[in-house]
Coordinates of C-alpha atoms in Angstrom, one line a residue:
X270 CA -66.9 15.5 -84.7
X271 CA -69.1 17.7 -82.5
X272 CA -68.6 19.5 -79.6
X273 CA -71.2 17.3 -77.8
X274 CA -69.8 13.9 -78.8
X275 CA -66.2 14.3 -76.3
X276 CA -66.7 13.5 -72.8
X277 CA -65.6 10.9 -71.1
X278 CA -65.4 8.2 -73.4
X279 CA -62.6 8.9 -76.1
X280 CA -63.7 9.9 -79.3
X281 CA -61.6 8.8 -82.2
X282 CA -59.9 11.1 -84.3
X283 CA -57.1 9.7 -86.7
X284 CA -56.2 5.9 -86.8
X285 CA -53.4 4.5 -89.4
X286 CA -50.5 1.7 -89.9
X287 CA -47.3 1.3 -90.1
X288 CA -47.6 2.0 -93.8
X289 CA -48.8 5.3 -93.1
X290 CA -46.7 7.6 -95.2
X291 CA -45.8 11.1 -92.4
X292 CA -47.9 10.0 -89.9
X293 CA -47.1 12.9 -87.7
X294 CA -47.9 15.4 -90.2
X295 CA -51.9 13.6 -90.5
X296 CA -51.8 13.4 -86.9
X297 CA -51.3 16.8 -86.3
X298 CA -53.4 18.2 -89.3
X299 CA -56.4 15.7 -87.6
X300 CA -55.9 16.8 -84.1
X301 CA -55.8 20.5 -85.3
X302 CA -59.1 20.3 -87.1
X303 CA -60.8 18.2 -84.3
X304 CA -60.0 20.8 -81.9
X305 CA -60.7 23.7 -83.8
X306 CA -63.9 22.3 -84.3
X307 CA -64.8 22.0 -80.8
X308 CA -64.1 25.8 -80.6
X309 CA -60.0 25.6 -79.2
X310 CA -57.7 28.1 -80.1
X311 CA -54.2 29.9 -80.0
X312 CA -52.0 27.5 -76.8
X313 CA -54.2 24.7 -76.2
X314 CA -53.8 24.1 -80.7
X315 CA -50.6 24.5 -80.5
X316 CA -49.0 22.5 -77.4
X317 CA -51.7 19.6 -78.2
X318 CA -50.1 19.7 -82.2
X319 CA -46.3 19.5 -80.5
X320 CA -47.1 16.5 -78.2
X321 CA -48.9 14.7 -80.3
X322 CA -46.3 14.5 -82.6
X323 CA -44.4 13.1 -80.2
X324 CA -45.8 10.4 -79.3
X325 CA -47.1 9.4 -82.7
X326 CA -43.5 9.9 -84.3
X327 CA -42.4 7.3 -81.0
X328 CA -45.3 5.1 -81.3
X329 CA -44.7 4.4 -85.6
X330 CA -40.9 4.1 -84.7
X331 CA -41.0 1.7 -81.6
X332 CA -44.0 0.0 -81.8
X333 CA -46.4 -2.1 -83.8
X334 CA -49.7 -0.5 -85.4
X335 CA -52.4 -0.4 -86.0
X336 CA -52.7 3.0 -83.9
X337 CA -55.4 5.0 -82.8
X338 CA -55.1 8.5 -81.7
X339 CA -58.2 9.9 -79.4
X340 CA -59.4 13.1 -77.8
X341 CA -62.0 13.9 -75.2
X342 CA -62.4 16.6 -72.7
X343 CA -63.3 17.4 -69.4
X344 CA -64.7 20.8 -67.5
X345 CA -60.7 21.9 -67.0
X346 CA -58.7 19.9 -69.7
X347 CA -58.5 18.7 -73.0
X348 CA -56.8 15.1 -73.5
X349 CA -55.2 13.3 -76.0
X350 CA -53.9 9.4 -76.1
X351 CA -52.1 7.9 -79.0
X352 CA -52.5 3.7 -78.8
X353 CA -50.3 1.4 -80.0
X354 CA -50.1 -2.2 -79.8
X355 CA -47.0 -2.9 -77.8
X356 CA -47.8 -3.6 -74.4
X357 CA -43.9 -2.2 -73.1
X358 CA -43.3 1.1 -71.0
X359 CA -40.4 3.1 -72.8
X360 CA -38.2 4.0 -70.3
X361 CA -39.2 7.4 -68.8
X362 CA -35.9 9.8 -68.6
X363 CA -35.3 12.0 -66.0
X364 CA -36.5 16.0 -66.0
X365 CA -34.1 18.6 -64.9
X366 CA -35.6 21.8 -63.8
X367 CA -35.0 23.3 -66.7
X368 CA -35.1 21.5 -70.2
X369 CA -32.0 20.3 -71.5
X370 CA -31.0 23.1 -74.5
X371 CA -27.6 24.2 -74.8
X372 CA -26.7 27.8 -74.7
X373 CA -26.8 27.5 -78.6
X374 CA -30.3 26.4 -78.5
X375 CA -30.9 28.9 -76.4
X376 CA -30.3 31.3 -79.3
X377 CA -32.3 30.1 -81.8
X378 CA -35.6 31.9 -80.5
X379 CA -38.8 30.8 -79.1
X380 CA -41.9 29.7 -79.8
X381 CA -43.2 27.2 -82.1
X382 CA -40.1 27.0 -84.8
X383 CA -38.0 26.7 -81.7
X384 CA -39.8 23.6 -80.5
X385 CA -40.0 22.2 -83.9
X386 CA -37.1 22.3 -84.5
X387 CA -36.0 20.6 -81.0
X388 CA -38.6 18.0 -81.9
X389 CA -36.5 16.8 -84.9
X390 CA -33.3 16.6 -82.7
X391 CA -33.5 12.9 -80.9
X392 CA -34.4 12.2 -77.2
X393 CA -36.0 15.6 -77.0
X394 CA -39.5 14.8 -77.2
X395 CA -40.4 13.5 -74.1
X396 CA -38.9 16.6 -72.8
X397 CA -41.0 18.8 -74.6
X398 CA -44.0 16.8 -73.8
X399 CA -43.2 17.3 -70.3
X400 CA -42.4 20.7 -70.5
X401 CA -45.8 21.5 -72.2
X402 CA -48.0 19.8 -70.4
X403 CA -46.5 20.4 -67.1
X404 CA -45.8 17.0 -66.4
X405 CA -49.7 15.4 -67.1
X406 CA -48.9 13.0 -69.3
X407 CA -47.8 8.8 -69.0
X408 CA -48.1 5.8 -70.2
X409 CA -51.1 2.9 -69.9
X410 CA -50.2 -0.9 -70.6
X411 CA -52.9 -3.1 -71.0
X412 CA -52.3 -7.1 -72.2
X413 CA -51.7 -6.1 -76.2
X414 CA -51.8 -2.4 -76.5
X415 CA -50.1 0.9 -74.6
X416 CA -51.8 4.3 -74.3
X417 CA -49.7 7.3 -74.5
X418 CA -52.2 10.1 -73.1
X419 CA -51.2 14.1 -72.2
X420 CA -53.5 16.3 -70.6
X421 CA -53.6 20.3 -71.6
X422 CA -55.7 22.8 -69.3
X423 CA -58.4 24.4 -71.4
X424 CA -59.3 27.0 -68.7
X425 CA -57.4 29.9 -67.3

């Protein structure tokens, strides 16, 4: 994929099934090299990686495939959606002001392990998603298929 070829139309990166074995593990390695192809680095890599996963790990688990993740970019943001074909809005859960990590957690350290390993525990994700992307991210239904979509600002 070029740097030329995101815009405003999506741009395919990674599609797979059901019988996908780790399909969050391909997803990430696929969104990693797109965008560090169109010249991304250090946060933008990183956050995009983490909420991906998400919503790939939710879309194999809830819904039917085949799925599609996609990527394009504007002047200001870099966005990803992850398409399913289940037409049905999870149920969004509510944000506190501050994520919901025990003391405990709290501990563990920062940074990229430390969301990892959050990402592993269930009903976090959403909250990390949120968290990362600063709330700019949803859900699109159409008749047979749902977009999951985040949005990550590219410029400071």
């Amino acid at each position: 994929m070029s740097a030329h070829a995101l815009g405003a139309t999506p741009s395919v990166v990674w599609r797979w099934t059901s019988c996908t074995p780790n399909a969050p593990a391909h997803a990430r390695a696929a969104l990693r090299c797109a965008l560090d192809q169109l010249g991304y680095d250090g946060e933008v890599i990183s956050d995009a990686v983490l909420a991906v996963s998400e919503f790939v790990a939710n879309a194999t688990e809830h819904a039917v495939g085949p799925y599609e993740m996609r990527l394009r970019r504007t002047a200001t943001e870099v966005i990803c959606e992850v398409e399913d074909h289940d037409p049905r809005i999870p149920t969004i859960p509510e944000f506190p002001e501050k994520p919901p990590f025990s003391p405990a957690e709290e501990n563990r350290g920062g940074g990229l392990e430390a969301l990892c390993a959050l990402l592993s525990e269930r009903g976090r994700g959403l909250h990390i998603v949120h968290e990362l992307t600063k709330g700019a991210w949803g859900f699109r239904s159409r008749k047979r298929t749902k977009t999951a979509w985040f949005a990550l600002p590219t410029a400071s």
